[in-house]
PDB file of C-alpha atoms in Angstrom:
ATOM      1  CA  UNK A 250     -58.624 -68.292  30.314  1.00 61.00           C
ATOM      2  CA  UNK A 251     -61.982 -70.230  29.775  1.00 79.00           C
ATOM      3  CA  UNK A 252     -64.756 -70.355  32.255  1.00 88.00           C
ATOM      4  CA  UNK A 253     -64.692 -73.877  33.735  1.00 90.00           C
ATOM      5  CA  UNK A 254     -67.380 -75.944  32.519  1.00 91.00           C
ATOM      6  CA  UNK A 255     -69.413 -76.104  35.389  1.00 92.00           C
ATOM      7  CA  UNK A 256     -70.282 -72.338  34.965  1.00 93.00           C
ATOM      8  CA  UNK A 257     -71.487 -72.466  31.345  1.00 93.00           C
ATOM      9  CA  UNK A 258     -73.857 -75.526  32.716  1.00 94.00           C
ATOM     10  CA  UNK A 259     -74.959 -73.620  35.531  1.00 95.00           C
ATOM     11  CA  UNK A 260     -75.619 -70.367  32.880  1.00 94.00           C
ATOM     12  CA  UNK A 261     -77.220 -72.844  30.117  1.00 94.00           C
ATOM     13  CA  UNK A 262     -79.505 -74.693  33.360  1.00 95.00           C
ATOM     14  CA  UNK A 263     -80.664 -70.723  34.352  1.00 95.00           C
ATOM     15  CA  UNK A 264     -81.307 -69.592  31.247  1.00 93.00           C
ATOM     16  CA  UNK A 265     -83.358 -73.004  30.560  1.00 94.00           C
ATOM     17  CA  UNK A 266     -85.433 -72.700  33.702  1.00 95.00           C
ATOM     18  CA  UNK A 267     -86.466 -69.136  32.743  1.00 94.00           C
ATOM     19  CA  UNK A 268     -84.241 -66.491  33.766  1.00 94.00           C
ATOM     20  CA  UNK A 269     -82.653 -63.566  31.016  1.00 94.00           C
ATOM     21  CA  UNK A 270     -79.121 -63.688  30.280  1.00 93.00           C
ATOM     22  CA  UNK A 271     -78.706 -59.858  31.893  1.00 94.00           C
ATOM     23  CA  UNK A 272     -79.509 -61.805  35.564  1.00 94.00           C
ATOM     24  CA  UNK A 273     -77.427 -64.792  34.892  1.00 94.00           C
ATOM     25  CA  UNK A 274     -74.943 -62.240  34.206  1.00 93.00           C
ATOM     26  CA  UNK A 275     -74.874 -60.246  37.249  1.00 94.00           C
ATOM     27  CA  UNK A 276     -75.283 -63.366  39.321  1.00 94.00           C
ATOM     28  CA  UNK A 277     -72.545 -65.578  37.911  1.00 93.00           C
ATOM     29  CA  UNK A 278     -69.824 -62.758  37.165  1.00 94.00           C
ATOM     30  CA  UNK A 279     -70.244 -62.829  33.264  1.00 94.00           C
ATOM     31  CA  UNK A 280     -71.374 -60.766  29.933  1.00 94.00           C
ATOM     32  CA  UNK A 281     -74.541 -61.817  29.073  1.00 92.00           C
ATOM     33  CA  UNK A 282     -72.830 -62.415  25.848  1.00 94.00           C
ATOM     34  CA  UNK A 283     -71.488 -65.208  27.177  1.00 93.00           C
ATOM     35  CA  UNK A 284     -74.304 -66.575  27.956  1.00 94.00           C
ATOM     36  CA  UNK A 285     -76.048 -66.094  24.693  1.00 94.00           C
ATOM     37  CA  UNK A 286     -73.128 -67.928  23.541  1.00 93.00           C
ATOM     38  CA  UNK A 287     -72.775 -70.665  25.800  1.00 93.00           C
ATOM     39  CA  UNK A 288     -76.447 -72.048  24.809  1.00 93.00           C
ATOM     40  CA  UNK A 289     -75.555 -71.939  21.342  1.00 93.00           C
ATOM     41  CA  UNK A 290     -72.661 -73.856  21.956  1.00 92.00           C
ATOM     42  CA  UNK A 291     -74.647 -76.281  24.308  1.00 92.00           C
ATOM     43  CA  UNK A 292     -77.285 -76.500  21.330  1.00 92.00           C
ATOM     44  CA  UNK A 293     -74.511 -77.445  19.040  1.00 89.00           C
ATOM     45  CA  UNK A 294     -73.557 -80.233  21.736  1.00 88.00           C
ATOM     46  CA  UNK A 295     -70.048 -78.229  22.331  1.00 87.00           C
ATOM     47  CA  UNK A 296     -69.957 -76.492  25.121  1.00 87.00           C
ATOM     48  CA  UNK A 297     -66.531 -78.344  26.975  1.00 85.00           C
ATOM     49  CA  UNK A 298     -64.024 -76.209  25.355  1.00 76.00           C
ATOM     50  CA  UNK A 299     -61.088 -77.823  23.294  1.00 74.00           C
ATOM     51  CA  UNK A 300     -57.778 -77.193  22.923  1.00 71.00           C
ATOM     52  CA  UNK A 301     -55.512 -78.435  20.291  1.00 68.00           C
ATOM     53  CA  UNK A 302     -52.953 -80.846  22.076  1.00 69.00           C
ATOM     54  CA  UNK A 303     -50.520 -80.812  19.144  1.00 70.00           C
ATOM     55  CA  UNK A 304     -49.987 -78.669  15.796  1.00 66.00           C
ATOM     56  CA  UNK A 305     -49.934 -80.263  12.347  1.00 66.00           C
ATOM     57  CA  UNK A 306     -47.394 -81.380  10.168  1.00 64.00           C
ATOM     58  CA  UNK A 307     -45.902 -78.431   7.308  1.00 65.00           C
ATOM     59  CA  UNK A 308     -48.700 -79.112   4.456  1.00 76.00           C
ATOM     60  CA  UNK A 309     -46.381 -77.368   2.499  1.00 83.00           C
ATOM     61  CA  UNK A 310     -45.163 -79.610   0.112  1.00 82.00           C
ATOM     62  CA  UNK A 311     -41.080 -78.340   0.159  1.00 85.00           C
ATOM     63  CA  UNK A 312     -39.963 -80.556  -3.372  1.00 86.00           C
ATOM     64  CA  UNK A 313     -43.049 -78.782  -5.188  1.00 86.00           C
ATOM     65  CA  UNK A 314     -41.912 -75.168  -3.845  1.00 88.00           C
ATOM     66  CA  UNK A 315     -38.188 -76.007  -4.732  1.00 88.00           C
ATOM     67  CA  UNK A 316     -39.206 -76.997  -7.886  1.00 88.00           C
ATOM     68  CA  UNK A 317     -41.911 -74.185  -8.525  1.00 89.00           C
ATOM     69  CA  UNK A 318     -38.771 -71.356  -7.760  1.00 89.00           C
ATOM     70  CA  UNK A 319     -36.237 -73.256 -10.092  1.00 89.00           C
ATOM     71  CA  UNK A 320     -38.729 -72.576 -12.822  1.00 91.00           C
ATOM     72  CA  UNK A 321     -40.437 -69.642 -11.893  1.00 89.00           C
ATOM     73  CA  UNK A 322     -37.435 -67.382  -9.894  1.00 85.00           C
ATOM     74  CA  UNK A 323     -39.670 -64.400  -9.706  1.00 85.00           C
ATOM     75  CA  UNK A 324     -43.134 -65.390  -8.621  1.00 87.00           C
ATOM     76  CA  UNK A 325     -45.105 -63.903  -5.997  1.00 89.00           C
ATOM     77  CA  UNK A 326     -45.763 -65.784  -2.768  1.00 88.00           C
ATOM     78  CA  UNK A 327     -49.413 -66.292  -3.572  1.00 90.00           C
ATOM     79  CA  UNK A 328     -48.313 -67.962  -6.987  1.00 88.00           C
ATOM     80  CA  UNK A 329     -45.736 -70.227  -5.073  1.00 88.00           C
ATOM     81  CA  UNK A 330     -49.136 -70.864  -2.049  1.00 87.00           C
ATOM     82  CA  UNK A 331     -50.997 -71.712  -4.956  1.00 86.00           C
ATOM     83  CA  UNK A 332     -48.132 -74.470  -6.810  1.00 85.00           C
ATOM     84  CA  UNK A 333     -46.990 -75.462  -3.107  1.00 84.00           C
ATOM     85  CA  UNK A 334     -49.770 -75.927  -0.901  1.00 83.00           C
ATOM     86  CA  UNK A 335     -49.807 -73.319   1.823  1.00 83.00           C
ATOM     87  CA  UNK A 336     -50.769 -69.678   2.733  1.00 87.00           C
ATOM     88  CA  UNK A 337     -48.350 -66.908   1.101  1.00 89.00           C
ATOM     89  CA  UNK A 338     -47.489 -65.907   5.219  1.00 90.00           C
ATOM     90  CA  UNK A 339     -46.551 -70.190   5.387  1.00 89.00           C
ATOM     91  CA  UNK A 340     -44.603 -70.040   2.293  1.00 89.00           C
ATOM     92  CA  UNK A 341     -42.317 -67.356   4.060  1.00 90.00           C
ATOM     93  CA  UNK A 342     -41.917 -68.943   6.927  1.00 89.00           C
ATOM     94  CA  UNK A 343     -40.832 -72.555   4.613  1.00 90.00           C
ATOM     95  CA  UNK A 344     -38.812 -70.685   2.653  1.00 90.00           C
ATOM     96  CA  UNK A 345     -36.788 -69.162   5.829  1.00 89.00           C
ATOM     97  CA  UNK A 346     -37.198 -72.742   7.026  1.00 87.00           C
ATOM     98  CA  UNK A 347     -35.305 -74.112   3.383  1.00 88.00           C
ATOM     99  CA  UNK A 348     -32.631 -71.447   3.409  1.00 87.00           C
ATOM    100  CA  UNK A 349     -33.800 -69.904   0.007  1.00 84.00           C
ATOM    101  CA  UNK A 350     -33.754 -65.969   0.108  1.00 78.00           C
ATOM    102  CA  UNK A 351     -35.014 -63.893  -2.611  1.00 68.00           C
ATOM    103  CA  UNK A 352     -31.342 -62.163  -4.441  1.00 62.00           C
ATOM    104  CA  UNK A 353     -30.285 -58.629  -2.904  1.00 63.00           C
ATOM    105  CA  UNK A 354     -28.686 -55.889  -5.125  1.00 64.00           C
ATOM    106  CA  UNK A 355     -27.906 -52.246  -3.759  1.00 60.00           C
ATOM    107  CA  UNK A 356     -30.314 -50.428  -2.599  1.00 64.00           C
ATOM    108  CA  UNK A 357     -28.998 -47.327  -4.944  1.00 66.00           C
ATOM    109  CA  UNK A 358     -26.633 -47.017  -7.786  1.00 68.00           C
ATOM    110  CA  UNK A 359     -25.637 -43.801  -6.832  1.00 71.00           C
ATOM    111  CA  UNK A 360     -24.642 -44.577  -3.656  1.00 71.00           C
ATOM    112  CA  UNK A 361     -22.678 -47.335  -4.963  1.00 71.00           C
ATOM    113  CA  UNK A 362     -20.898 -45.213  -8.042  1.00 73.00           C
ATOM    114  CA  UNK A 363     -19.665 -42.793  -5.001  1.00 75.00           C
ATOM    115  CA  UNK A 364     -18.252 -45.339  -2.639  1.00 74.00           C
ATOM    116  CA  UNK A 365     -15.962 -46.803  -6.574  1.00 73.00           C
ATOM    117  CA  UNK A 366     -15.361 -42.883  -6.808  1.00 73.00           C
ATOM    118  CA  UNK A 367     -13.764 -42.604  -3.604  1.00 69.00           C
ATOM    119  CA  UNK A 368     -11.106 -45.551  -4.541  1.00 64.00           C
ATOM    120  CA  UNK A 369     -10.058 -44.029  -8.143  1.00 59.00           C
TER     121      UNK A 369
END
């Protein structure tokens, strides 16, 4: 959980009027860490935190990636990040998302040659 913003004003005000980040520490509960990096972030004119209210559409275009595996069935999911749009971790999850599964055989032959053995 963030430190409300009246804090990090307080900290940035301190360290403004003179004090070292170690006392501003001790005094408001904090790293001095936090400090240093609170008066960067007030330098940079950020220091309210924000939070994301909503996430993003997909950016993954899902026609391109259909299209991409109908021509290319074995590619690597950095090729299909790379045709689609996408990270290779975001192509998995569209793909789940799409239904599409990569094709299963047996795990071993021999296994399978025993089990057909076993009904001769």
């Amino acid at each position: 959980m963030a430190y409300s913003l009246d804090l990090r004003k307080r900290a940035v005000a301190l360290l403004d009027e003179g004090k070292s980040t170690k006392e501003i520490g001790e005094l408001l509960g904090v790293s001095d860490r936090s400090v240093l990096y609170w008066k960067k972030r007030d330098e940079e004119g950020r220091l309210a935190t924000h939070y994301p209210t909503s996430r993003g559409a997909y950016t993954i275009d899902d026609k391109a990636l259909k299209a991409h595996l109908e021509t290319h069935p074995d590619a690597y999911l950095e090729e299909l990040a790379e045709a689609a749009g996408g990270t290779p971790q975001g192509i998995l999850h569209a793909l789940k998302r799409l239904g599409l599964t990569r094709k299963k055989r047996p795990r071993s032959t021999e296994k399978e040659m025993k089990r057909n053995a076993k009904h001769i």
